[in-house]
C-alpha atoms as one frame of an Amber mdcrd trajectory, in Angstrom:
protein
   1.105 -23.577  -4.339   1.974 -20.375  -5.330   4.314 -20.957  -8.724   8.253
 -20.500  -8.381   9.341 -16.826  -9.230  12.681 -16.815 -12.054  14.147 -14.717
 -12.934  14.971 -13.969 -16.274  12.962 -12.328 -19.506   8.933 -10.889 -18.937
   7.057 -14.702 -20.506   5.528 -12.710 -23.687   5.035 -12.899 -27.005   7.961
 -11.185 -29.233   5.973  -8.678 -30.757   5.207  -7.354 -26.803   9.465  -5.210
 -26.672  10.463  -3.831 -23.555   9.988   0.240 -23.660  11.063   0.973 -20.797
  12.263  -0.602 -16.742   8.829  -0.327 -16.187   6.458  -2.311 -18.777   6.414
  -3.714 -22.191   4.545  -1.484 -25.035   1.284  -2.891 -26.543   0.582  -4.527
 -29.745  -2.696  -6.293 -30.074  -4.451  -8.212 -27.085  -3.164 -12.030 -28.767
   0.840 -10.010 -29.101   0.624  -9.105 -25.233  -0.347 -12.483 -23.887  -3.373
 -11.311 -22.454  -6.670 -10.680 -23.930  -8.045  -6.690 -22.089  -4.062  -6.233
 -21.469  -3.767  -3.238 -24.528  -4.725  -0.224 -21.997  -3.463   3.483 -22.656
   0.213   2.032 -23.949   0.711  -1.172 -21.259   0.353  -3.689 -20.960   1.312
  -6.562 -17.481   2.885 -10.075 -17.929   1.365 -11.988 -15.617   1.906 -15.092
 -14.358   6.301 -15.929 -13.950   9.345 -14.409 -12.879  12.699 -16.447 -12.801
  14.659 -16.818 -10.377  18.068 -15.534  -9.691  19.931 -18.154  -7.441  19.919
 -17.296  -3.790  17.226 -14.936  -4.197  15.188 -17.693  -2.433  11.480 -16.937
  -3.521   9.724 -19.542  -4.454   5.921 -20.684  -3.663   7.288 -24.280  -3.863
   7.045 -26.809  -6.046  10.196 -25.629  -6.779  13.949 -28.227  -5.536  16.165
 -25.481  -5.443  18.660 -25.463  -1.809  17.408 -21.983  -1.338  13.700 -22.335
  -2.509  11.194 -21.335   0.111   8.084 -22.151   1.904   5.512 -19.214   2.142
   2.494 -19.786   5.148  -0.379 -17.495   6.023  -0.469 -17.062  10.067  -3.328
 -15.307  12.605  -1.514 -12.453  13.792  -3.233 -10.736  15.863  -7.408 -10.357
  15.726  -9.966 -13.159  16.617 -13.453 -11.927  16.879 -13.697  -8.014  16.074
 -14.240  -5.691  18.988 -11.807  -3.176  20.931 -10.460  -5.243  23.340  -6.571
  -5.569  24.183  -4.874  -8.742  25.099  -2.982 -11.123  23.317  -2.535 -12.287
  19.995  -6.014 -14.091  19.063  -7.097 -13.152  21.890  -7.289  -9.195  21.159
 -10.256  -7.516  19.483  -9.924  -5.142  16.924 -12.301  -3.954  13.858 -11.114
  -2.821  10.771  -7.569  -2.272  11.161  -5.635  -0.117   7.663  -2.737   1.122
   8.031   0.126  -0.561   8.808   3.708   0.654   9.949   6.759  -0.810  11.910
   8.928   1.855  14.829  12.383   1.674  14.629  11.745  -1.317  18.073  10.505
  -3.775  16.080   6.655  -2.728  17.432   4.155  -2.809  15.065   1.537  -0.346
  15.332  -1.822  -0.530  13.699  -4.662   2.025  12.737  -7.876   0.348  14.001
  -9.817   2.217  11.762 -13.661   1.668  12.586 -12.571   1.478  16.595 -11.112
   4.646  16.069  -8.410   4.094  17.265  -4.806   3.397  17.400  -2.855  -0.055
  18.376   0.282  -1.439  19.322   1.330  -4.930  18.876   4.974  -6.064  19.924
   6.940  -9.290  18.923   4.873 -11.355  20.196   1.880 -10.863  19.650   0.447
  -8.980  22.419  -2.051  -5.852  21.476  -2.490  -2.767  23.433  -4.147   0.893
  22.748  -1.759   3.685  21.550  -1.543   6.914  22.903  -5.435   6.005  24.628
  -5.446   9.409  26.784  -5.065  11.703  24.187  -7.282  10.016  21.502  -9.387
   7.894  23.291 -11.078   5.569  21.710 -14.120   6.690  20.134 -13.456   9.755
  20.834 -13.189  12.499  18.478  -9.994  13.082  17.834  -9.500  10.734  15.271
 -12.176   9.952  13.034 -11.565   6.855   9.950  -7.409   7.137  10.811  -5.689
   5.152   7.502  -2.203   5.533   6.554   0.724   5.987   9.467   3.699   6.256
   9.169   7.599   6.462  11.909   9.995   9.330  10.756  14.106   8.790  11.746
  12.597  10.202  15.762   9.827   7.376  16.370   7.154  10.590  16.024   4.077
   8.405  14.203   2.348  10.390  11.489  -1.322   9.395  10.777  -4.123   9.947
   8.519  -6.576  11.396  10.655  -8.567  10.876   6.785 -12.941  11.049   8.410
 -11.067  14.712   9.409  -9.468  15.851   6.606  -5.483  15.776   8.367  -2.697
  13.846   9.719  -2.084  14.222  13.414   1.443  13.659  14.467   2.312  10.874
  17.766   5.892  11.437  20.043   6.675   8.007  21.294   5.690  10.110  24.930
   2.108  10.215  23.781   1.709  14.088  23.170  -0.523  14.437  20.148  -0.525
  17.228  17.181  -1.245  18.671  13.529   0.966  17.621  10.824  -1.432  18.668
   8.442  -5.169  19.728   7.948  -6.483  21.710   9.466  -8.731  18.561  12.084
 -12.339  18.742  10.656 -15.097  17.067   9.835 -15.598  19.242   6.668 -13.577
  18.361   2.918 -10.761  20.526   3.110  -9.557  20.930  -0.694  -7.157  22.613
  -1.582  -8.650  26.083  -2.224  -5.285  27.269  -3.536  -4.173  27.750  -0.073
  -1.804  25.014   0.598  -0.525  27.055   2.944  -1.656  26.130   5.655  -1.851
  22.649   4.141  -5.415  21.469   3.712  -6.575  18.670   3.046  -9.390  16.355
   1.753  -9.553  13.112   3.315  -5.232  11.552   3.633  -5.245   8.279   3.194
  -1.896   6.880   2.734   1.490   8.349   4.094   5.186   7.532   3.143   8.577
   9.659   5.124  11.604  10.375   3.376  13.040  13.359   4.739  12.183  15.792
   5.519   9.107  14.839   3.226   5.385  13.650   4.749   4.101  11.584   1.592
  -0.036  11.746   1.463  -1.654   9.917  -1.058  -6.017  12.076  -1.512  -8.031
   8.917  -3.221 -11.113  11.286  -3.509  -9.378  14.216  -5.134  -6.715  12.273
  -7.291  -3.462  13.722  -5.510  -0.080  12.922  -3.906   0.957  15.581  -1.777
   3.793  17.084   0.079   4.121  18.733   2.993   7.663  19.885   4.001   7.265
  18.736   8.195   9.914  21.304   9.176   9.359  24.285   7.020   4.947  24.161
   7.635   4.646  23.870   3.244   2.440  21.333   1.100   1.739  20.723  -2.050
   0.889  18.555  -4.606   3.481  16.081  -6.018   1.363  14.919  -8.831  -1.556
  14.184 -10.084  -3.998  16.925 -11.368  -6.998  16.879  -8.779 -10.260  15.911
  -8.957 -12.524  15.600 -12.825  -8.820  14.734 -14.135  -8.264  12.080 -17.018
  -7.789   8.679 -16.114  -4.748   7.416 -16.602  -2.073   9.083 -17.721   2.093
   9.290 -17.446   3.798  12.246 -16.960   5.841  14.555 -15.360   5.458  15.616
 -11.861   6.487  17.711  -9.405   6.784  19.578  -5.790   4.089  21.777  -6.931
   3.328  24.544  -4.275  -0.480  24.524  -5.772  -2.799  22.465  -5.469  -3.457
  21.179  -9.061  -0.171  20.681 -10.400   0.698  20.580 -13.805  -1.985  20.209
 -16.923   0.773  18.570 -18.413   0.976  15.592 -15.598   0.766  12.516 -14.604
  -3.135  12.482 -13.918  -4.061   8.979 -10.798  -8.089   7.702 -10.497  -7.607
   6.371  -6.317  -4.593   7.149  -5.277  -4.435   4.948  -2.346  -1.745   3.167
  -0.580   2.383   4.947  -0.791   5.470   3.709  -0.257   8.979   4.962  -0.371
  10.537   1.550  -2.589  14.022   3.692  -2.984  16.295   7.082  -2.160  14.016
   9.306  -4.996  11.827   6.583  -5.951   7.993   6.076  -4.795   5.030   3.270
  -4.843   1.733   4.535  -4.907  -1.298   2.080  -5.702  -3.362   3.563  -8.019
  -7.469   2.164  -7.121  -9.461   2.806 -10.095  -7.120   1.929 -12.547  -6.053
  -0.903 -10.919  -2.232  -0.277 -11.873   1.213   0.009  -9.810   2.028   3.649
 -10.197   6.643   4.413  -9.777   7.267   8.433  -8.842  10.523   8.781  -9.693
  11.421  12.052  -7.606  14.579  12.799  -7.938  16.320  13.971 -10.311  13.456
  15.753 -11.608   9.870  14.400 -11.053   8.555  11.580 -13.705   5.051   8.999
 -13.256   4.980   5.528 -14.578   2.945   3.001 -15.027   4.782  -0.231 -13.865
   2.032  -2.494 -13.947  -2.271  -2.357 -15.373  -3.811  -5.267 -17.806  -7.218
  -3.870 -17.730  -9.423  -2.632 -15.224 -13.349  -5.088 -14.384 -16.353  -3.512
 -14.434 -18.199  -6.455 -13.820 -17.730  -8.052 -10.210 -17.715 -11.374 -11.965
 -14.299 -10.907 -13.938 -11.367 -12.883 -13.439  -9.016 -10.442 -13.111  -6.153
 -12.968 -11.403  -4.135 -11.191 -14.194  -4.573  -7.726 -13.014  -3.939  -5.710
  -9.023  -8.263  -5.235  -8.568  -8.080  -1.957  -6.689  -5.529  -2.548  -4.495
  -4.672   0.066  -2.065  -1.719  -1.189   0.515   1.980  -0.938  -1.078   5.495
  -1.949   0.080   8.954  -1.997  -0.727  10.106  -5.702  -1.007  13.169  -6.595
   1.550  15.091  -9.954   2.636  13.796 -12.203  -0.138  11.086  -9.991  -1.268
  14.208  -7.259  -1.833  13.365  -6.066  -5.368   8.909  -6.544  -5.554   6.460
  -4.019  -4.753   4.392  -6.295  -2.179   1.058  -5.231  -3.011  -2.828  -5.711
  -0.464  -4.503  -6.961  -4.090  -8.000  -5.773  -2.391  -9.861  -6.969  -4.550
  -9.179 -10.126  -5.511  -8.510 -11.044  -1.393  -4.004 -11.436  -1.487  -0.602
 -11.137  -1.807   0.723  -9.897  -5.108   4.153  -9.646  -5.557   4.958  -6.942
  -9.381   8.324  -6.595  -9.860   9.751  -2.903 -11.582   9.410  -4.852 -15.023
   5.801  -5.006 -14.686   5.526  -8.371 -14.152   2.670  -9.165 -11.496   3.014
 -12.815  -9.716   0.782 -13.909  -6.412   2.281 -14.279  -2.843  -0.043 -15.569
  -0.478  -4.065 -16.176  -0.882  -6.841 -18.177  -2.853 -10.599 -16.125  -3.104
 -12.607 -14.179  -0.493 -12.961 -16.326   3.256  -9.751 -17.553   6.150  -8.159
 -19.318   6.010  -4.617 -20.347   7.763  -2.434 -22.539   6.059  -0.398 -22.585
   2.633  -0.032 -19.235   1.132  -1.670 -20.946  -1.750  -4.248 -21.667  -0.404
  -5.182 -19.049   2.516  -8.131 -17.034   2.734  -8.368 -13.193   2.756 -11.260
 -11.131   3.783 -10.438  -7.488   1.931  -7.080  -7.447   2.735  -5.814  -3.397
   3.088  -2.847  -1.766   4.407   0.386  -3.917   4.631   3.831  -3.382   6.689
   7.302  -5.870   5.725   9.233  -6.599   8.421  13.517  -6.334   7.759  13.315
 -10.173   7.042  10.698  -9.769   4.682   7.910 -11.510   6.432   5.094  -9.722
   5.730   2.369  -8.365   8.159  -1.359  -7.890   6.078  -4.303  -5.787   7.582
  -6.989  -8.500   6.595  -9.700  -5.798   7.066 -13.383  -7.862   6.906 -11.460
 -10.163   8.860 -10.962  -7.915  11.920  -7.119  -9.394  12.364  -3.731  -9.041
  11.514  -2.194 -12.117   9.398   1.803 -12.516   9.228   2.448 -14.214   5.548
   6.231 -15.521   6.871   8.980 -18.337   5.491  11.068 -21.211   5.750  13.857
 -23.017   4.022  12.854 -26.416   2.278
């Protein structure tokens, strides 16, 4: 079973002193309590957080009255394909981005089908806006990140065409940013109209739509009301691998030369007003972007990055893609699709990493500490704190749900 979360101090040797809310300073690998922890200037604690009474996050093994049991099940999708239907009778092909609309319907970027699918609360899968953006047509090419605004307009990271599409609830489609060409449109000092290079993750915070560009090492902003855009953080191609620092609403393309750097930013989520979570894939890190007041990027958790597949990576986020801000019993945590470890993991703002569900690569429903995923990618969470996962290479949407024991 997944070990219970506890809420007290980090389980670190005393030489690792707390330096900020976002990490601990490394003295040496031994003093940080794990091997290969001292990368750059932060290390990540791994294992347990304690739980404040009543917070309810528990993977089993505790007799507390408020303890929870977490279970993984298949919400939708069975065989690989492109078939509408109910639950496991439906077919998906490499699903990626996930997002809920205001009614509680789950939308899926069905990437290899070049489609957007809609799943209702009963698991009925249908194809959204099929007439305007037909499956297998030319309008969408490898769609990934999804985000809704307050009016239920859906924004789609049209990754293969270097643009972001907007789809209204009535199914009307327009271009929100980028030029929708097959050619990469890396900024080229021409943010108006906004040019994008393989946008991937999306997040909405009125009036801004934020997007990650994994290949360009940028977090971008687009003012969808004014049609302007630029770089929020990152310095583009060839930037340093990992550095915390400043950011801002730069209307240029390279960001501040003294600002933060990324290596493969991917997942993006609004953690709280003025704060974003970003998964930094090739740095095996979770980054926190404090947009207001000021703008700064901090590394929340990182304890090295593997060079070889055979390395033990249980103590790190290994090439994590999707991320959401926790809700319900997971409030206060970043919930990440820990893609390279084939699991779902929690990260606290103090950098403590705790597995929530998943063990090894495969497919298995059941208890969270025994279940298996195959390359989990997108992630979404409902108001009850249930976690929905795009289990990409199993071609399914999985549900990580809880109940009081």
